[in-house]
XYZ file of C-alpha atoms in Angstrom:
431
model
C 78.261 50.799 160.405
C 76.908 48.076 163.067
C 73.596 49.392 164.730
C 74.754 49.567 168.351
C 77.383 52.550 166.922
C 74.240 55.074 165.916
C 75.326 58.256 167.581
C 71.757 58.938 168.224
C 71.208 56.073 170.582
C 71.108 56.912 174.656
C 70.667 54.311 177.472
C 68.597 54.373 180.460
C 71.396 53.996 182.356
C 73.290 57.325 183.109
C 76.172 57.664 181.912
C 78.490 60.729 183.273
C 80.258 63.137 181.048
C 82.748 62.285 179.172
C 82.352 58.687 180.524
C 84.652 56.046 177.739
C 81.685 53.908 178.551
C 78.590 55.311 176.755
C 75.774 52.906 174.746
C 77.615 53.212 171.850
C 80.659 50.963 173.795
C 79.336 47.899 174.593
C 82.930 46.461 175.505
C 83.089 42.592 177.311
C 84.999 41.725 179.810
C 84.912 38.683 183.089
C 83.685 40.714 186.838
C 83.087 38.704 190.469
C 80.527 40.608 192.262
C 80.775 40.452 195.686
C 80.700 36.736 197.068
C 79.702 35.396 193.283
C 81.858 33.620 191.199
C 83.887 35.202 187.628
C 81.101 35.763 185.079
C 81.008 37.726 181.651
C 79.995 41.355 181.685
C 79.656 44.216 180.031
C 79.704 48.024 180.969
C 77.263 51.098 180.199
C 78.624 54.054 182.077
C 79.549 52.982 185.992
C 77.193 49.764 185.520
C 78.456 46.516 185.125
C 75.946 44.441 183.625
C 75.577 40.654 184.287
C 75.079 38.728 180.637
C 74.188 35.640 182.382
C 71.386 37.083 183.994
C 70.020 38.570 180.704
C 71.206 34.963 179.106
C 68.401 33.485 182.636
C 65.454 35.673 181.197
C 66.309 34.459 177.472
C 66.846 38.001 176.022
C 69.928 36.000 173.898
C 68.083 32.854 173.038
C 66.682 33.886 169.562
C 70.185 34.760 168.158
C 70.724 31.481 167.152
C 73.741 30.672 169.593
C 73.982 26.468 170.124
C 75.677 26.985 173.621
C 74.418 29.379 175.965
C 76.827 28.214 178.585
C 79.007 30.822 177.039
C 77.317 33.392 179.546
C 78.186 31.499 182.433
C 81.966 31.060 181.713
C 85.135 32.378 184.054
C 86.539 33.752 180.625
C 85.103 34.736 177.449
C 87.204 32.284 175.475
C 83.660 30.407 174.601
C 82.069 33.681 173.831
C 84.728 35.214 171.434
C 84.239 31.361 169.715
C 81.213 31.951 168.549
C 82.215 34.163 166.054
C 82.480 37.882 165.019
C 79.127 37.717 163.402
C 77.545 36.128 166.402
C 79.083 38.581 168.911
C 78.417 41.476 167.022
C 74.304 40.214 167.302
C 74.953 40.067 170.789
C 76.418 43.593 171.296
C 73.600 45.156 168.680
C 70.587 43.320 170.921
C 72.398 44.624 174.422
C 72.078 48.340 172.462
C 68.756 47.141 172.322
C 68.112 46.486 175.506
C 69.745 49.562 177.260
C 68.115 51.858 175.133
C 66.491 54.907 176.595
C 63.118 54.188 175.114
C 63.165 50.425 175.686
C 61.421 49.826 179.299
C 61.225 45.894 178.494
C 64.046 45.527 181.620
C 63.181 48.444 183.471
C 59.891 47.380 183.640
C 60.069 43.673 184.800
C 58.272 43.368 188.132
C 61.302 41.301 189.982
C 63.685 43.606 192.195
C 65.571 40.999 192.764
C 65.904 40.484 188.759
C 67.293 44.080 188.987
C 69.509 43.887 192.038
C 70.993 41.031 189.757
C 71.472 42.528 186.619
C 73.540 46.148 187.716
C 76.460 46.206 190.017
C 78.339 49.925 190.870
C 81.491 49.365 189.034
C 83.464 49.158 192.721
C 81.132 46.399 193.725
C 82.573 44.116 191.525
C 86.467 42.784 190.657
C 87.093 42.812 187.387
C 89.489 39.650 186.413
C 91.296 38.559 183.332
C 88.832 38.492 180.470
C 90.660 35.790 178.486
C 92.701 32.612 178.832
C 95.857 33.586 176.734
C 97.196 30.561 175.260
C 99.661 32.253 173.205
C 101.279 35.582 172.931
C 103.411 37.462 170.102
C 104.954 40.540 171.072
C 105.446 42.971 167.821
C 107.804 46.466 167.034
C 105.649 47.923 164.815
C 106.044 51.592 165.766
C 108.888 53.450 163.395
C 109.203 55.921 165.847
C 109.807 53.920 168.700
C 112.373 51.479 166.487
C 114.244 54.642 165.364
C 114.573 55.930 168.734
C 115.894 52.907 170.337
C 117.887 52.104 167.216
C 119.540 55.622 167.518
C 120.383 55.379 171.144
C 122.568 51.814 170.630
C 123.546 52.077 167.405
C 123.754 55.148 166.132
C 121.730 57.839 163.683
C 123.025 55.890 160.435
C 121.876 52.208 161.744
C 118.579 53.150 163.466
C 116.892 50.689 161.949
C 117.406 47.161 160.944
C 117.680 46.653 157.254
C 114.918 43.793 157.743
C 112.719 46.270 159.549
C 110.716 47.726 156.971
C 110.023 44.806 155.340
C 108.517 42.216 157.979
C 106.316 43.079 161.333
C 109.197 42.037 163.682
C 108.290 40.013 166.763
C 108.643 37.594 168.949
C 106.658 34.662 171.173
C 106.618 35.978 174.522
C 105.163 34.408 177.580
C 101.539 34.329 177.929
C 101.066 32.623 181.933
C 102.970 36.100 183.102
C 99.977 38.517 181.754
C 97.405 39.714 183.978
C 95.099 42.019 184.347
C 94.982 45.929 185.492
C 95.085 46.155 189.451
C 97.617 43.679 189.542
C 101.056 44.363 191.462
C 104.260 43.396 190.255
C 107.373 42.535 191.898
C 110.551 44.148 190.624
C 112.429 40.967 189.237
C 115.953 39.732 189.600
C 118.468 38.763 186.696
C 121.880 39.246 185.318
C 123.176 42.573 184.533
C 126.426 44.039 182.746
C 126.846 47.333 184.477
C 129.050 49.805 182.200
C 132.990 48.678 182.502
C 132.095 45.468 184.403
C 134.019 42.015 182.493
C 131.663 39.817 184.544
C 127.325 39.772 185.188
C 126.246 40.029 188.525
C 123.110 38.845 189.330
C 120.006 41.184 191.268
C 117.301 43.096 191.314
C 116.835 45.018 187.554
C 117.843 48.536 188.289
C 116.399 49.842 184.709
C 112.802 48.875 185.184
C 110.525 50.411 182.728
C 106.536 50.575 181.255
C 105.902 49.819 177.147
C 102.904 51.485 176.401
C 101.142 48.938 174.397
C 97.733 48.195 173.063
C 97.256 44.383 172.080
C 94.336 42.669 169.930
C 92.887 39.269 170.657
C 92.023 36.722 167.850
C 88.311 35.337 167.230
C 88.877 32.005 165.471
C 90.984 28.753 165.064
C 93.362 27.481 162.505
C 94.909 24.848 161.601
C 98.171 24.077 161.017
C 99.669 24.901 157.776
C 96.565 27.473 157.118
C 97.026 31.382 156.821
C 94.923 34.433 157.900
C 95.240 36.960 154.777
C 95.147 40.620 154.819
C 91.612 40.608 153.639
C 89.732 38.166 156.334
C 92.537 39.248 158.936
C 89.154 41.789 160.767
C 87.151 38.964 161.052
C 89.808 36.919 163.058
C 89.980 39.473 165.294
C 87.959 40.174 168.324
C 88.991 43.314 169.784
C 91.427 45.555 171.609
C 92.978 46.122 175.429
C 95.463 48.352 176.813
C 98.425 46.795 177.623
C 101.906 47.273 179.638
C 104.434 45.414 179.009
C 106.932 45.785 181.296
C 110.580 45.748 180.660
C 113.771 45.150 182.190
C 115.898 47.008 180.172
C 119.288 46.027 182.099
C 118.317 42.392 181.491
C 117.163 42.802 178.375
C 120.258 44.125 177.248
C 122.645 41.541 178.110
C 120.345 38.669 177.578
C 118.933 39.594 174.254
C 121.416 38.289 171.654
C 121.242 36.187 169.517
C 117.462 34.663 170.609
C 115.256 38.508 171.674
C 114.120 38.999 175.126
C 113.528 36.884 178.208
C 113.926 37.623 181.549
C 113.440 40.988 180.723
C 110.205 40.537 179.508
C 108.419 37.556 181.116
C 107.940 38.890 184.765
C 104.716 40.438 184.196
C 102.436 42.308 181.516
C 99.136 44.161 182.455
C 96.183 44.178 180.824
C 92.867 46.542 180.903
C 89.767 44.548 181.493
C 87.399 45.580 178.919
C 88.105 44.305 175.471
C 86.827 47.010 173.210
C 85.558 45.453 169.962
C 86.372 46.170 166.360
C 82.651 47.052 165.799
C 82.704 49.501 168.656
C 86.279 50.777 167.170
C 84.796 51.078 163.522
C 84.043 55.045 163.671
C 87.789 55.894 164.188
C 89.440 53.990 161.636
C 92.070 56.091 159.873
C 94.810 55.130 157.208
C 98.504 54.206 158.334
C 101.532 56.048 157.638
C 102.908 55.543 153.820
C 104.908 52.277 153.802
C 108.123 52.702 152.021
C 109.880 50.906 150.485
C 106.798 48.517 148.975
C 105.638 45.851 150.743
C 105.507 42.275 150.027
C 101.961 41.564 148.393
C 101.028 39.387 151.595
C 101.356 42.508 153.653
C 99.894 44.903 151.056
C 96.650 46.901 152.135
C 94.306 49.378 151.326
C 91.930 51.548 153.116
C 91.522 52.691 156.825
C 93.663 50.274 158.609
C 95.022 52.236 161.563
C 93.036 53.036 164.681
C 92.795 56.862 165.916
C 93.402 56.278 169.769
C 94.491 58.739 171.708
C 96.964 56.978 174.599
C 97.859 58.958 177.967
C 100.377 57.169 180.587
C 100.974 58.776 184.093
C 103.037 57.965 186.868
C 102.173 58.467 190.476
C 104.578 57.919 192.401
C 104.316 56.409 196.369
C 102.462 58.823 198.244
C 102.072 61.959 195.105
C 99.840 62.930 192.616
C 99.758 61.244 189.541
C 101.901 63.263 186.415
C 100.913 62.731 182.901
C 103.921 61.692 181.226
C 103.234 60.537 177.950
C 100.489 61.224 175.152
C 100.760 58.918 172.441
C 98.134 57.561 169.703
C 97.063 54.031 168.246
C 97.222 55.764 164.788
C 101.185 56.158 164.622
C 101.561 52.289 163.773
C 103.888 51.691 161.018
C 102.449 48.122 160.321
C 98.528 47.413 161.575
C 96.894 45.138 163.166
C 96.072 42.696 159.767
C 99.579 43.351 158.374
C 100.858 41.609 161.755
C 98.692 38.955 161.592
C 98.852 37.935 158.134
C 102.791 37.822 158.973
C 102.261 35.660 161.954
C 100.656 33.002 159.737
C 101.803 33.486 156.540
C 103.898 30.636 157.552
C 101.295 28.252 158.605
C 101.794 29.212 162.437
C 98.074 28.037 163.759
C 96.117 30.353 165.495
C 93.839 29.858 168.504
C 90.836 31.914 170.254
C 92.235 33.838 172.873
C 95.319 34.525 171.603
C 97.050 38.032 172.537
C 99.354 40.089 170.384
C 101.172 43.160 171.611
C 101.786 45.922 169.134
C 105.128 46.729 170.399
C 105.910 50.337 172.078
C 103.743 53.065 170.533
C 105.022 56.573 170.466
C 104.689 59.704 168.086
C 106.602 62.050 166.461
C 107.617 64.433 169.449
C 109.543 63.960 172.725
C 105.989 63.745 174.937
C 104.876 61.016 172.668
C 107.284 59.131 172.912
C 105.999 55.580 174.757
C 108.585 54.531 177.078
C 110.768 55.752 179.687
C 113.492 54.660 178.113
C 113.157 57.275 175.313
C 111.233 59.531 177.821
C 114.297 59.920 179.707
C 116.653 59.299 176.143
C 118.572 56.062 178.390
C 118.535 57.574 181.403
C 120.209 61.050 180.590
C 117.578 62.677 180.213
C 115.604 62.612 183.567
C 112.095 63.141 183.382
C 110.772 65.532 185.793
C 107.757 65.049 188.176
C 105.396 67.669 189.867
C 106.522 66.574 193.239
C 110.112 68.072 192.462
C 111.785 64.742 191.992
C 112.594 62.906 188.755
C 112.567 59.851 187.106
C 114.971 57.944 184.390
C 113.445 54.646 185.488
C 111.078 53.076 187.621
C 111.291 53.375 191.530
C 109.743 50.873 193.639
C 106.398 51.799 194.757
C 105.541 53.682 191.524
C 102.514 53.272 189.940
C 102.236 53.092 186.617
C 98.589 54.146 184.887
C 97.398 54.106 181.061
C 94.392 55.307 179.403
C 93.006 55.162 176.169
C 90.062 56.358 174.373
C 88.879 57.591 170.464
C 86.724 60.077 170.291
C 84.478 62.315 167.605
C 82.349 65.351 167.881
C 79.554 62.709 168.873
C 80.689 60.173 171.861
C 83.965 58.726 172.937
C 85.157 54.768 173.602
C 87.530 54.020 175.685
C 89.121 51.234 177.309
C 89.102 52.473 180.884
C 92.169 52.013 183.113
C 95.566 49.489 183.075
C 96.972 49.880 186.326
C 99.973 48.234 187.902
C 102.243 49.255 190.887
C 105.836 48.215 190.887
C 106.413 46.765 194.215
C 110.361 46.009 195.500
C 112.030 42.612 194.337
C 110.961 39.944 196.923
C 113.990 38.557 199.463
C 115.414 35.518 199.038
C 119.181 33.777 199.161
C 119.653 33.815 195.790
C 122.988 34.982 194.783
């Protein structure tokens, strides 16, 4: 177990009950304090702590990192490049620092050092911690699969016969994700309403929320080289929350032969903190039994799977928010590494930076269960809200809001908030 995880450890900083941000966190992610420019962070409790202020007093410069300019960058594409190894030195020497029995900060004579180092977490804006290059969507949640396979095909063809075979997926579009606190516009497409012989073209009437989680990678590749299921961790940086929003109207008559488009490229949400897989290492748990055998590319061994525990609410326009979902990490037919080594078993070349969605996570039961879409079993089925009224889909002006945090008997890390609102389609004379 990496240092900064020792249960033991407590910061100088407070951190409130039950906060996902405790010592033993250490996530990284890109904040603009007020009138400063985007600059990489991290968090300890409701603290936002500038890294290129600690990177200004040298704390960092006897880890044996070449470019220290990595501190000062809009995105932490630099930072991630430096390596797993690197960044997990980093992380264990901010445990260091934050301790509760090291005064070496606390104790430096400059206020203005201080003023410069902590920001309230609603003094800053948190921004997109990444430049995404390129993004794979996967389906790697049985459950899910056999839901939506049983609702348009029938109990007998749930599943695709090439589904338990191969992570399915698909390159999605990487310019439309952004990060939590970011509104998105209901968008506009073709539709085949039931018993119509022609598309009309408008707003998406079956808007919906994916409860995803996604992981970014760490390194490069070139072209024509793979990532295996054994060095598959140490191409990966970490872990966000992510909702990927679907139309499922467009979707549906779009999708065949070539997967989703229109339906899917509008706009997917991000948390801000990327969690790493150091921080994660405590919760590690092994996947459900894979049956029938794997290829031996995609064969693994061990704790794979991550015990997460996911929440989504909706709130809708002037309401209370309503829980509406808890779902967990852990339910993941094919992990993290599996996906990975399937992406580039091929030769597909990997980048830093690069985002892939695990597909819709949900569990064995109804309240698990990660979309509306199966919330609501296609709409006849609606799911009911505390303010009396009910949802099958998305109304404008709801806002959607995921959580997600693992947790033991000693501290808990979590991932903080993804929030989006879905605001109506914008006017134009498009017809």
């Amino acid at each position: 177990m990496t240092t900064a995880n020792n249960k033991e450890y407590r910061s100088w900083i407070e951190v409130p009950a039950n906060s996902d941000f405790p010592i033993q966190n250490i996530p990284f992610g890109i904040a603009s304090p007020q009138g400063k420019s985007p600059r990489p962070v991290t968090r300890i409790g409701d603290k936002v702590i500038d890294l290129s202020v600690l990177a200004d007093f040298g704390f960092f410069d006897d880890l044996e990192i070449d470019d220290l300019s990595v501190f000062y960058n809009s995105n932490l594409n630099g930072f991630i490049e430096l390596g797993n190894k690197t960044t997990s030195k980093v992380r264990n020497r901010l445990s260091e620092i934050f301790r509760k029995e090291n005064t070496q900060v606390q104790n430096l004579n400059s206020q203005e050092f201080q003023d410069t180092l902590l920001y309230n977490i609603d003094e800053v804006k948190m921004e997109m911690p990444v430049f995404v290059g390129d993004y794979t969507d996967f389906y790697s949640s049985i459950e899910h699969a056999t839901n939506v396979g049983k609702m348009f095909r029938g109990n007998d063809n749930a599943l695709m016969p090439n589904w338990k075979h191969i992570p399915v997926g698909y390159h999605g579009r990487s310019s439309s994700i952004v990060v939590s606190g970011t509104d998105i516009h209901r968008p506009k497409g073709q539709t085949l309403p039931a018993g119509a012989v022609k598309p009309l073209f408008g707003p998406s009437e079956r808007m919906d929320y994916e409860l995803e989680m996604a992981f970014i990678t760490s390194k490069n590749t070139k072209l024509g080289e793979t990532v295996t299921i054994e060095n598959a961790r140490d191409a990966i940086f970490g872990l966000v929350l992510f909702n990927d929003l679907s139309a499922r109207d467009i979707q549906k008559w779009e999708y065949v032969p070539l997967g989703p488009f229109l339906g899917k490229n509008f706009g997917s949400v991000i948390s801000p903190w990327i969690v790493t897989l150091d921080a994660l290492e405590p919760f590690f748990v092994e996947g459900p039994e894979q049956f029938p055998e794997v290829l031996p590319y995609l064969k693994q061994s061990g704790k794979n799977n991550i015990d997460i525990k996911l929440q989504v609410s909706l709130q809708a326009e002037n309401s209370k928010e309503d829980v509406i979902c808890n779902s967990n990490f852990k339910y993941m037919y094919w992990s993290n590494y599996q996906q990975l080594a399937h992406q580039t078993v091929n030769g597909c070349n990997i980048n830093v930076g690069d985002m892939y969605g695990s597909g819709t996570i949900s569990g064995p039961t109804p309240d698990s269960f990660g979309s509306l879409l199966e919330l609501s079993w296609n709409g006849t089925k609606p799911v009911k809200l505390s303010d009396g009224n009910t949802r099958t889909f998305l109304n404008d002006n709801d806002t959607i809001i995921m959580r997600g945090w693992a947790e033991n008997e000693d501290y808990r890390i979590g991932f903080g908030e993804c929030v989006t609102k879905l605001l109506p389609a914008k006017n134009d004379d498009r017809n």
